[in-house]
Short mmCIF file of C-alpha atoms and ligand atoms in Angstrom, two decimals:
data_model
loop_
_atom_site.label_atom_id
_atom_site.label_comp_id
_atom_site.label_asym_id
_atom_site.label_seq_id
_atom_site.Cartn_x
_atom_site.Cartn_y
_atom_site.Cartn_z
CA UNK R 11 27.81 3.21 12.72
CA UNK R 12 27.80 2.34 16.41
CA UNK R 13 30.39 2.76 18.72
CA UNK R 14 30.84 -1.33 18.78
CA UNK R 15 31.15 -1.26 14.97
CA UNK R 16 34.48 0.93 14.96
CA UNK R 17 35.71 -1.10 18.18
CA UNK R 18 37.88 -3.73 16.97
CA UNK R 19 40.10 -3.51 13.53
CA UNK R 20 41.78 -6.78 12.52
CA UNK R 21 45.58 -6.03 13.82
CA UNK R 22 45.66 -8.29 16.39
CA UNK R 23 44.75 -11.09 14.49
CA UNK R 24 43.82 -12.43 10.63
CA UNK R 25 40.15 -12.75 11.67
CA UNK R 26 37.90 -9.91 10.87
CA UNK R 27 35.33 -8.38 13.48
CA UNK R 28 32.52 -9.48 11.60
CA UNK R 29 33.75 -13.29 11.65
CA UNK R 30 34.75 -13.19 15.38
CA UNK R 31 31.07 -11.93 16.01
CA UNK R 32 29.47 -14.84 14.12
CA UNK R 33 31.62 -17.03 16.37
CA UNK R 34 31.28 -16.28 19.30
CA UNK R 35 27.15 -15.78 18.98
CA UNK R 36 27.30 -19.44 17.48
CA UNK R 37 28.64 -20.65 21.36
CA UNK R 38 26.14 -18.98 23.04
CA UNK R 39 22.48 -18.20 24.31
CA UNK R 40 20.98 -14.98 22.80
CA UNK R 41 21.29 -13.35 26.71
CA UNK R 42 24.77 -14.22 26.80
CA UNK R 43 25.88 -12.99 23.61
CA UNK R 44 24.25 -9.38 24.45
CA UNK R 45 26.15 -9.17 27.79
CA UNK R 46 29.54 -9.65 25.84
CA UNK R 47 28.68 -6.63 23.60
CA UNK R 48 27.55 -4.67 26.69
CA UNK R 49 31.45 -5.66 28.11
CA UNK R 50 32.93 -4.86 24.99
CA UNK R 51 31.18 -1.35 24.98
CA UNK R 52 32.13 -0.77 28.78
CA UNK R 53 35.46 -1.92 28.12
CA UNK R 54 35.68 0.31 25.02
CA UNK R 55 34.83 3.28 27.93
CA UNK R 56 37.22 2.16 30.54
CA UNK R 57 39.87 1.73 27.85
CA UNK R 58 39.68 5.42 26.56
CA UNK R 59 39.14 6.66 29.80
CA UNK R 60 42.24 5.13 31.52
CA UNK R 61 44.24 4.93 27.96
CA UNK R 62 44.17 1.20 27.17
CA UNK R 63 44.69 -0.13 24.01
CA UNK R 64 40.81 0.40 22.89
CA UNK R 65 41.70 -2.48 20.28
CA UNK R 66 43.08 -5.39 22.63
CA UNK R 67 40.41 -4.11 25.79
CA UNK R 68 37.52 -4.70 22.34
CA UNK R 69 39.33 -8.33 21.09
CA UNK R 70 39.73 -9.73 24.95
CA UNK R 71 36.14 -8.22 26.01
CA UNK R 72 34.23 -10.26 22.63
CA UNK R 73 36.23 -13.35 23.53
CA UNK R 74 35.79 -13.59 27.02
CA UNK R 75 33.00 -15.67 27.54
CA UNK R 76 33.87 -17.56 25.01
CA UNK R 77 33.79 -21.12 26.63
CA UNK R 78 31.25 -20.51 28.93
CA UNK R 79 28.59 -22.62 28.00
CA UNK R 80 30.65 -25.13 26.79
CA UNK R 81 30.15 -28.92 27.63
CA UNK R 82 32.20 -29.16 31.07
CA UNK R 83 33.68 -32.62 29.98
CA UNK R 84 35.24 -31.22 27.61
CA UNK R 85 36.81 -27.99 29.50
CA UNK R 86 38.20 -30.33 31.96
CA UNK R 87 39.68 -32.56 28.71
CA UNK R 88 41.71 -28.90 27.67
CA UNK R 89 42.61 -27.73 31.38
CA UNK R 90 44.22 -31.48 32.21
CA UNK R 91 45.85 -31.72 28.56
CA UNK R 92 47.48 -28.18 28.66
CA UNK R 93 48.95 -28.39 31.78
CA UNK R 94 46.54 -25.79 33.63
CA UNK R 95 46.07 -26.36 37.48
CA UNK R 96 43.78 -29.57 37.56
CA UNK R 97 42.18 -28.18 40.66
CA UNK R 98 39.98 -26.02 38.58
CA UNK R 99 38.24 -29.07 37.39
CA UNK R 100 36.26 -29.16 41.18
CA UNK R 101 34.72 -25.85 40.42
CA UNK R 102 32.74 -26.36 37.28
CA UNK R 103 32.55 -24.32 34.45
CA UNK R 104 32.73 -20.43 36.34
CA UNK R 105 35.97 -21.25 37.28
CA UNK R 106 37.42 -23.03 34.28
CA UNK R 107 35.69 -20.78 31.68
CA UNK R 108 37.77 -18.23 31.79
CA UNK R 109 41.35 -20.62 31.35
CA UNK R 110 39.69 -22.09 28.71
CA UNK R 111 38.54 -19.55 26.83
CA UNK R 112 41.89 -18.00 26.90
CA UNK R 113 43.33 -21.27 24.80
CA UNK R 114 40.43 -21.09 22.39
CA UNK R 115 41.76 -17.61 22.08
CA UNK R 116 44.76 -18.11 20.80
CA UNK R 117 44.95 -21.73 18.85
CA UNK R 118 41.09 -20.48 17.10
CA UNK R 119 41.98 -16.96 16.64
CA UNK R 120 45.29 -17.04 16.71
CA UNK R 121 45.84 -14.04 19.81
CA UNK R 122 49.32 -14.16 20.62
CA UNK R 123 49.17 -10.74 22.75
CA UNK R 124 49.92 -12.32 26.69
CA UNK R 125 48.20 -9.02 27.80
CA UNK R 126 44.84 -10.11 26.11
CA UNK R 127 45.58 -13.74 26.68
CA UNK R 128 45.88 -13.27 30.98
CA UNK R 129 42.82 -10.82 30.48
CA UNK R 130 40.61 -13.50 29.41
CA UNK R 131 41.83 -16.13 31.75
CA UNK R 132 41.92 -14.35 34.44
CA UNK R 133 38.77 -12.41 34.20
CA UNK R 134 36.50 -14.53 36.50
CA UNK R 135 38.92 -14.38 39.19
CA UNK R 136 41.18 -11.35 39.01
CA UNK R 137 44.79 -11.84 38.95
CA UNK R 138 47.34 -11.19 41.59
CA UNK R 139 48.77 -8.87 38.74
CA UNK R 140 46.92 -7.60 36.14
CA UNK R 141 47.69 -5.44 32.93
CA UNK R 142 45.74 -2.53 32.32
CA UNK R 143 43.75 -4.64 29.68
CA UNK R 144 42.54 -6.91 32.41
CA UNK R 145 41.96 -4.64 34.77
CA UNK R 146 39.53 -2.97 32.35
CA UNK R 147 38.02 -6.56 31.28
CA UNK R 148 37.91 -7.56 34.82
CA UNK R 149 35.52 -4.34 35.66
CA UNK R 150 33.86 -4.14 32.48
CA UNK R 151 32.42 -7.72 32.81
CA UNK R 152 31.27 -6.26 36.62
CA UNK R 153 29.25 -3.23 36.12
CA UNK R 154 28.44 -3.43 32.35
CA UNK R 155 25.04 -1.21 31.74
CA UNK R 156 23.36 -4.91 32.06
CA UNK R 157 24.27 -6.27 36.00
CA UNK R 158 21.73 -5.17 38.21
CA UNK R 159 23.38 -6.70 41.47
CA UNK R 160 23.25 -5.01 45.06
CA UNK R 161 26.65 -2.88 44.93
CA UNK R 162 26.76 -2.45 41.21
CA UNK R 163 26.46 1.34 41.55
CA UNK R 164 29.03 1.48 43.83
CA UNK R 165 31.33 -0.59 41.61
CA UNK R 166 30.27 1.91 38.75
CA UNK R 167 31.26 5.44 40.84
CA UNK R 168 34.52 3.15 41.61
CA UNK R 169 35.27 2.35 37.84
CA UNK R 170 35.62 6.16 37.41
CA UNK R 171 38.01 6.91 40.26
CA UNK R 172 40.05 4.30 40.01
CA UNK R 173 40.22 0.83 38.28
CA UNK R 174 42.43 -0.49 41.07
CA UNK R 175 39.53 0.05 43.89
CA UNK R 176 36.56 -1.28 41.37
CA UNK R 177 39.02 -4.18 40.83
CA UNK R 178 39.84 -4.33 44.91
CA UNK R 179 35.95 -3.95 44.98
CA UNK R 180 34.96 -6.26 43.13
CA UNK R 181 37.38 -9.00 44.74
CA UNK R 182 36.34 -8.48 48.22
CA UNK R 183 32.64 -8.69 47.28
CA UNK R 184 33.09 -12.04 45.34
CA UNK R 185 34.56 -13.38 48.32
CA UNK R 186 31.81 -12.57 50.09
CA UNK R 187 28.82 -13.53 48.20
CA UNK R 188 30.48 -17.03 47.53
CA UNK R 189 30.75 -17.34 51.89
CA UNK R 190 26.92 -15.90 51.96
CA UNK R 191 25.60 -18.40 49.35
CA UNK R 192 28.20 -21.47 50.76
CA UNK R 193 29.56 -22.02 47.56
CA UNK R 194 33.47 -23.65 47.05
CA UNK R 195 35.66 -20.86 47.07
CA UNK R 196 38.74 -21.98 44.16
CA UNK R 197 42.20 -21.17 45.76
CA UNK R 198 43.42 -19.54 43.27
CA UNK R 199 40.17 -16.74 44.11
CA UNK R 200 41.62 -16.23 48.00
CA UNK R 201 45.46 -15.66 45.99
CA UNK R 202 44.03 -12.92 44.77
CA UNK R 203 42.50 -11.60 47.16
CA UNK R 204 44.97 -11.78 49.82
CA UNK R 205 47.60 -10.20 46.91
CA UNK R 206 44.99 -7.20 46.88
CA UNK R 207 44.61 -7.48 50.45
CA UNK R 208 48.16 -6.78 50.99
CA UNK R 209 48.83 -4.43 48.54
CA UNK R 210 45.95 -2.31 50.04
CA UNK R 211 46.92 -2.84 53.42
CA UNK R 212 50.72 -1.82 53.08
CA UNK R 213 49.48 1.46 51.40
CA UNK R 214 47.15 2.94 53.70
P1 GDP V 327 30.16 -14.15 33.65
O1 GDP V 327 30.95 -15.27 33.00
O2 GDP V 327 29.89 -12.98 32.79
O3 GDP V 327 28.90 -14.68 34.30
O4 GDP V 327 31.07 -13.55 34.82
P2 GDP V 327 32.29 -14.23 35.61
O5 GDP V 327 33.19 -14.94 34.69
O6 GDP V 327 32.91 -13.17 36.46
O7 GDP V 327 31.49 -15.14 36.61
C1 GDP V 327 31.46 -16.45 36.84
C2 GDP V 327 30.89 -16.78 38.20
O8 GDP V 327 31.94 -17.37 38.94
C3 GDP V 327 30.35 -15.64 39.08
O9 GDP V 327 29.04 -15.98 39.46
C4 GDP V 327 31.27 -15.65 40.29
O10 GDP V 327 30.59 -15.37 41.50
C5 GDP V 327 31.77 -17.09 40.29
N1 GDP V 327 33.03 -17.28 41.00
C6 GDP V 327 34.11 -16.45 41.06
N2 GDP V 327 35.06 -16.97 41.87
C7 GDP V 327 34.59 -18.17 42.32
C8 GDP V 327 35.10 -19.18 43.19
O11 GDP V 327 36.19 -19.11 43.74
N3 GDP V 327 34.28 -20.26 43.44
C9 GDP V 327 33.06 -20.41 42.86
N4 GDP V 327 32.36 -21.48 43.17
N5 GDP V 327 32.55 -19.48 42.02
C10 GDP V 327 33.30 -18.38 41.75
FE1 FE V 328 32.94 -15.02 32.49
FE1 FE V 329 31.16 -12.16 31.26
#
């Protein structure tokens, strides 16, 4: 048995592993569906490391990328009819997947845990709070064994000193890659970054 295969055991929802698996590799290219098991697994690590639920860190890690490939008409059809900030819609699927995903979590699988919930829609961004849960999803989907970026290793030694400066790292660097490559940054992105900003600020 692998590590994934203990992961995740039903009590968070009436769906078994097994089912949620065949789901979420039906929304998604091959590639794709490999990097979410290489989160979950990472997020399985951060979670026993820093003593997060290993079951939610497992459920919210599988569904996170959920929406992602989906057809961006109809992401912008949920975020307008469930009342989620229409400004979203501007940025395409990156910024909407995560939102979205989140909704599929809960009225598909029926996730009522608000800890997994934020975890998934917030993991693109960050959050200006974050549980422990999406802390570890919000790193997890950064340095899985997978991302080969410039910085990842950095990121990595980060993850095992403190999720707070991989998640501080990881915020400041988006920011800056989106300026280098002159893409739209979403507001909501420089919220959270001037909430970590501050935080890290007023403590040194
Ligand atoms: P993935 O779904 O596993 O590829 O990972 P993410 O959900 O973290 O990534 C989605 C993409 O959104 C990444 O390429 C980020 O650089 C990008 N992204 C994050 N914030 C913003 C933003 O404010 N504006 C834009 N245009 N892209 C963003
Ligand atoms: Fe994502
Ligand atoms: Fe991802």
């Amino acid at each position: 048995m692998t590590k994934t295969d203990l992961a995740y055991t039903g009590s968070y929802t009436d769906w078994t592993r097994k089912a949620i698996l065949a789901e979420v590799e039906k929304q998604m290219k091959p590639s794709r569906f490999q990097h979410v098991l290489r989160v979950e697994a990472c997020s399985i690590e951060l979670a026993e490391k820093y003593g997060a639920s290993v079951e939610a860190c497992s459920l919210a890690a599988l569904l996170h990328d959920f929406s992602k490939e989906h057809d961006a008409k109809i992401m912008k059809e949920i975020v307008l009819s469930q009342g989620m900030d229409s400004e979203m819609t501007g940025y395409g699927s990156e910024i909407m997947h995560g939102p979205v995903g989140a909704y599929y979590a809960e009225t598909v699988f029926g996730i009522t845990d608000e800890a997994i919930l934020d975890a998934i829609r917030q993991h693109t961004i960050g959050g200006e709070t974050m549980s422990l849960i999406g802390k570890v999803l919000f790193i997890a989907d950064y340095i899985e064994s997978g991302r080969t970026f410039k910085g990842v290793d950095e990121a990595r030694r980060l993850a095992g000193i403190s999720l707070d400066e991989a998640a501080y790292f990881k915020i400041e660097k988006t920011i800056i890659h989106l300026v280098k490559k002159e893409l739209p940054i979403y507001p909501g992105t420089i919220y959270v970054y001037n909430s970590w900003i501050q935080r890290k600020v007023g403590k040194s």
